[in-house]
Amino acid sequence: MSVVITGATGQLGRLVVEDLLVGGLPADQITATGRDTAKLADLSARGVSTARADFEDPASLKAAFRGADILLLVSSSEVGKRVDQHRNAVEAAEDAGVGHIVYTSVLGATESSLVLAPEHKATEEIILASGLTHTLLRNGWYSENYEQQLHQARETGTLLTSAGAGRVASASRPDYAAAAAAVLRDPAAHADAVYELSGDTAWTFDELAAAMAQALGREVALTNVTPEEHEAVLTGAGLDEGTARFVVGLDTGTREGELSSTTGELSRLIGRPTTPLVETLTTLV
Ligand SMILES: NC(=O)c1ccc[n+]([C@@H]2O[C@H](COP(=O)([O-])OP(=O)(O)OC[C@H]3O[C@@H](n4cnc5c(N)ncnc54)[C@H](OP(=O)(O)O)[C@@H]3O)[C@@H](O)[C@H]2O)c1
């Protein structure tokens, strides 16, 4: 069974490759792809096949995917361009004869009001329309997403949010990678499945501040502001308006509970509890 992985130059894709290798999948059955294969040189030295695959270059995708039984399409990080990029990847998978596509979507993709959801929903529709066997990994929030706020909290002793009483059932990036690897190891068991993946515990921002305080060994006070105040603080700190609005939009989705569901599907897939928030934050200090 041969596996091709996009975004292997990124953090999640890299972790999936490592998980597959640790789990005993022969290196020559893995093709790790990315825009810049120089970033994959160490994997190549360990026997993993590597190939250039740029979502903007369909021919590169088709060449990279040829011969693979299953594709892990790690969603692109280029927000705003992702529907066309992912369509290119799905079409290339069809052309290359890939039988099964596994896609990293977002929690509640079809109903979520999260600003990130529409691109994932559209991608899921493209995959479903392709008729390929598929597995949709609707990933919730990474605990690592709070790394920047953690560093700010270390400097300032405060955590700023407009997420109000919203809860986040985050899990670690390695947890989500382990889930993807579990599916890739036994694709037939996950054919046409849709998984809502999230952490076992949905925490509040008060609890996030407390976890940061524990990880940093200093007091961290939570400052809850309105979306308008939040945007003003962010633009005042030098963020451009579009980015500030995007960040505040994520907090709005969080406040509305879009990242809070605790389905238990992630811990079931990986066969262990998800990584506690404070444990991940401690690795980021
Ligand atoms: N659930 C969450 O909380 C969360 C948080 C952040 C991101 N995400 C999503 O999950 C994905 C994986 O997360 P991550 O932490 O691994 O992100 P990451 O480290 O930023 O990796 C993103 C990957 O996408 C690749 N990529 C970007 N544009 C591409 C293109 N035009 N063609 C081919 N590859 C391209 C990057 O390649 P280069 O090395 O060439 O840049 C990189 O390998 C992200 O891309 C994003 O869609 C989810």
XYZ file of C-alpha atoms and ligand atoms in Angstrom:
333
model
C 0.000 0.000 0.000
C 1.629 3.241 -1.086
C 0.794 6.607 0.426
C 1.413 10.115 -0.933
C 1.237 13.092 1.412
C 0.924 16.768 0.534
C 2.227 19.463 2.867
C 4.974 17.160 4.134
C 7.223 20.229 4.343
C 4.786 21.591 6.915
C 4.299 20.651 10.520
C 1.306 18.301 10.342
C 2.412 16.477 7.189
C 5.878 15.940 8.625
C 4.412 14.473 11.823
C 2.239 12.088 9.783
C 5.278 10.825 7.863
C 7.174 10.292 11.134
C 4.179 8.489 12.651
C 3.904 6.157 9.664
C 7.611 5.338 9.823
C 7.496 4.679 13.577
C 4.439 2.482 12.986
C 6.440 0.333 10.589
C 5.189 1.384 7.158
C 8.180 0.826 4.858
C 9.791 4.126 3.877
C 9.654 3.254 0.182
C 5.861 3.098 0.369
C 5.663 6.736 1.460
C 5.950 9.708 -0.890
C 6.380 12.992 0.960
C 5.624 16.036 -1.173
C 5.887 19.787 -0.937
C 6.769 22.858 -2.946
C 10.414 22.746 -1.926
C 11.850 19.236 -1.874
C 15.058 20.513 -0.241
C 12.990 20.644 2.975
C 12.401 16.895 2.573
C 16.062 15.917 2.088
C 16.379 14.266 5.496
C 13.341 12.088 4.771
C 14.792 11.198 1.398
C 18.000 10.119 3.144
C 15.870 7.763 5.257
C 14.420 6.092 2.164
C 11.176 8.046 1.858
C 10.327 9.007 -1.724
C 10.017 12.746 -2.168
C 8.478 14.767 -4.954
C 7.690 18.383 -5.747
C 3.954 19.021 -5.650
C 2.643 22.565 -5.887
C -1.128 23.037 -5.637
C -0.783 25.792 -8.242
C 0.895 23.411 -10.712
C -1.446 20.531 -11.687
C 1.237 18.688 -13.668
C 3.463 18.527 -10.580
C 0.569 17.091 -8.564
C -0.271 14.448 -11.146
C 3.361 13.346 -11.433
C 3.786 13.220 -7.658
C 0.590 11.244 -7.067
C 1.128 8.639 -9.817
C 1.460 5.105 -8.440
C 0.007 5.926 -5.016
C -2.956 3.980 -3.642
C -3.972 6.648 -1.166
C -3.488 10.416 -0.927
C -3.395 12.447 2.272
C -4.406 15.916 1.132
C -3.232 18.170 3.958
C -5.183 21.362 3.429
C -3.119 24.218 2.033
C -2.044 27.053 4.303
C -2.854 29.655 1.636
C -6.222 30.815 2.958
C -8.362 32.316 0.184
C -6.753 30.232 -2.568
C -7.586 26.847 -1.168
C -10.665 25.810 -3.123
C -8.906 26.020 -6.495
C -5.736 24.497 -5.048
C -7.579 21.576 -3.515
C -9.615 21.078 -6.705
C -6.311 20.772 -8.564
C -5.202 18.113 -6.084
C -8.431 16.103 -6.327
C -8.380 16.218 -10.136
C -4.734 15.163 -10.152
C -5.558 12.262 -7.837
C -8.272 11.114 -10.245
C -5.928 11.456 -13.249
C -3.142 9.618 -11.456
C -5.395 6.706 -10.509
C -5.299 7.244 -6.731
C -8.083 5.171 -5.192
C -8.664 6.873 -1.839
C -8.294 10.457 -0.679
C -7.985 11.517 2.949
C -8.549 15.232 3.555
C -7.839 17.387 6.616
C -10.991 19.475 6.897
C -12.339 21.494 9.814
C -14.632 20.566 12.694
C -18.284 20.769 11.627
C -17.247 21.862 8.116
C -20.702 21.848 6.580
C -22.514 23.840 9.280
C -19.770 25.858 10.966
C -19.877 29.669 10.955
C -16.091 29.746 11.414
C -14.399 32.009 8.866
C -12.257 29.079 7.745
C -15.143 26.694 7.135
C -16.378 27.680 3.632
C -13.143 26.614 1.897
C -13.212 23.255 3.676
C -16.905 22.745 2.912
C -16.285 23.503 -0.770
C -13.333 21.101 -0.823
C -15.399 18.351 0.760
C -18.015 18.877 -1.965
C -15.328 18.555 -4.657
C -14.105 15.312 -3.085
C -17.616 13.884 -2.792
C -18.367 14.832 -6.411
C -15.188 13.078 -7.564
C -16.598 9.726 -6.525
C -13.224 8.716 -5.054
C -13.258 6.706 -1.849
C -12.593 9.268 0.835
C -12.049 9.889 4.514
C -12.777 13.359 5.868
C -10.765 14.268 8.943
C -12.595 17.300 10.292
C -9.837 18.597 12.518
C -10.640 20.849 15.432
C -8.242 23.441 16.816
C -4.562 22.788 17.467
C -3.461 23.696 21.005
C -0.300 24.976 19.307
C -2.360 27.794 17.749
C -1.899 29.691 21.037
C 1.893 29.789 20.792
C 2.024 33.490 19.935
C -0.381 34.421 22.742
C 1.698 32.275 25.084
C 4.808 34.275 24.226
C 2.876 37.529 24.639
C 1.618 36.330 28.009
C 5.184 35.614 29.057
C 6.096 39.236 28.231
C 2.962 41.021 29.418
C 1.239 38.714 31.920
C -2.026 39.088 30.013
C -4.063 37.071 27.536
C -6.382 39.084 25.302
C -9.479 37.538 23.717
C -12.879 38.419 22.313
C -14.009 34.800 22.519
C -16.043 35.474 25.670
C -17.321 32.307 27.304
C -16.604 30.217 24.201
C -14.950 26.881 24.794
C -12.275 25.189 22.677
C -11.793 21.424 22.534
C -8.242 21.653 21.243
C -5.814 18.783 20.807
C -2.167 18.729 19.871
C -0.879 18.645 16.309
C 0.721 15.223 17.010
C -2.735 13.959 18.080
C -4.257 14.969 14.728
C -1.233 13.549 12.891
C -1.654 10.242 14.712
C -5.280 10.131 13.593
C -4.319 10.704 9.963
C -1.629 8.038 10.212
C -4.125 5.582 11.730
C -6.400 6.082 8.736
C -3.543 5.770 6.235
C -2.390 2.515 7.833
C -5.801 0.900 7.407
C -7.701 2.875 4.775
C -10.317 0.213 4.060
C -11.540 0.464 7.657
C -12.174 4.186 7.162
C -13.621 4.212 3.627
C -16.120 7.048 3.140
C -15.983 7.943 6.838
C -16.333 11.464 8.201
C -14.657 12.085 11.545
C -15.243 15.100 13.778
C -11.891 15.282 15.560
C -11.294 17.333 18.688
C -9.728 17.205 22.107
C -11.322 15.331 24.981
C -11.789 18.513 27.047
C -13.418 21.791 26.034
C -11.709 24.539 28.018
C -12.659 28.189 28.599
C -10.288 31.118 28.123
C -10.052 31.440 31.923
C -8.731 27.892 31.853
C -6.392 28.755 28.969
C -4.962 31.653 31.010
C -4.503 29.315 33.984
C -2.797 26.711 31.781
C -0.486 29.410 30.380
C 0.309 30.542 33.915
C 1.195 26.972 34.853
C 3.352 26.487 31.748
C 5.122 29.838 32.176
C 5.410 29.825 35.953
C 3.970 33.356 36.151
C 0.567 34.933 36.622
C -1.495 35.410 33.460
C -4.611 37.601 33.629
C -7.373 37.214 31.066
C -8.666 40.363 29.378
C -11.975 39.769 27.622
C -12.855 42.542 25.156
C -15.511 43.148 22.503
C -14.710 42.267 18.887
C -14.444 46.009 18.077
C -12.003 46.596 20.938
C -10.035 43.499 19.942
C -9.685 44.689 16.343
C -8.567 48.125 17.533
C -5.901 46.609 19.786
C -4.608 44.397 16.986
C -4.458 47.169 14.375
C -2.902 49.459 17.012
C -0.195 46.829 17.442
C 0.571 47.033 13.727
C -1.586 44.269 12.217
C -3.190 45.160 8.884
C -6.984 45.480 8.958
C -7.664 42.284 6.991
C -5.533 40.145 9.288
C -6.972 41.773 12.410
C -10.500 41.112 11.183
C -9.559 37.509 10.414
C -8.137 36.966 13.915
C -11.189 38.552 15.532
C -13.389 36.419 13.256
C -11.750 33.295 14.668
C -12.575 34.475 18.190
C -16.151 35.161 17.088
C -16.476 31.586 15.835
C -14.957 30.403 19.099
C -17.425 32.503 21.119
C -20.244 30.927 19.103
C -19.022 27.469 20.113
C -17.760 26.319 16.727
C -14.608 24.771 18.213
C -16.146 23.322 21.347
C -17.581 19.941 20.472
C -16.050 16.957 22.249
C -16.981 13.963 20.157
C -14.334 11.562 21.475
C -13.639 10.518 17.871
C -10.015 11.673 17.983
C -9.109 9.690 21.105
C -10.970 6.678 19.695
C -8.983 6.856 16.433
C -5.614 7.213 18.152
C -6.369 4.738 20.936
C -5.413 7.089 23.780
C -6.635 10.298 25.406
C -5.801 13.514 23.566
C -2.889 15.573 24.868
C -3.876 17.940 27.703
C -3.672 21.658 26.864
C -1.093 22.450 29.539
C 1.163 19.663 28.298
C 1.277 21.143 24.793
C 1.745 24.703 26.092
C 4.688 23.520 28.183
C 6.426 22.264 25.031
C 6.031 25.746 23.484
C 7.546 27.789 26.331
N -6.849 22.860 12.842
C -6.064 23.886 13.113
O -6.032 24.423 14.229
C -5.151 24.404 12.052
C -4.198 25.376 12.358
C -3.349 25.820 11.352
C -3.478 25.295 10.080
N -4.414 24.361 9.812
C -4.582 23.762 8.475
O -3.921 22.505 8.505
C -2.876 22.500 7.525
C -1.672 21.777 8.113
O -1.267 22.449 9.277
P 0.268 22.721 9.551
O 0.357 23.111 10.950
O 1.085 21.598 9.031
O 0.546 23.988 8.603
P 1.948 24.450 8.000
O 3.063 23.999 8.879
O 1.813 25.894 7.701
O 2.061 23.623 6.638
C 1.320 23.983 5.522
C 1.775 23.124 4.362
O 1.019 23.516 3.206
C 1.946 23.609 2.133
N 1.504 24.472 1.062
C 1.100 25.763 1.144
N 0.837 26.233 -0.080
C 1.093 25.219 -0.948
C 1.035 25.086 -2.358
N 0.682 26.108 -3.151
N 1.350 23.890 -2.904
C 1.726 22.853 -2.138
N 1.831 22.909 -0.792
C 1.517 24.090 -0.221
C 3.177 24.186 2.793
O 4.290 24.056 1.942
P 5.572 25.035 2.065
O 6.501 24.337 3.027
O 6.086 25.085 0.686
O 5.090 26.359 2.578
C 3.247 23.316 4.022
O 3.826 22.061 3.734
C -2.616 23.967 7.193
O -2.081 24.084 5.913
C -3.992 24.565 7.347
O -4.781 24.331 6.195
C -5.238 23.892 10.776
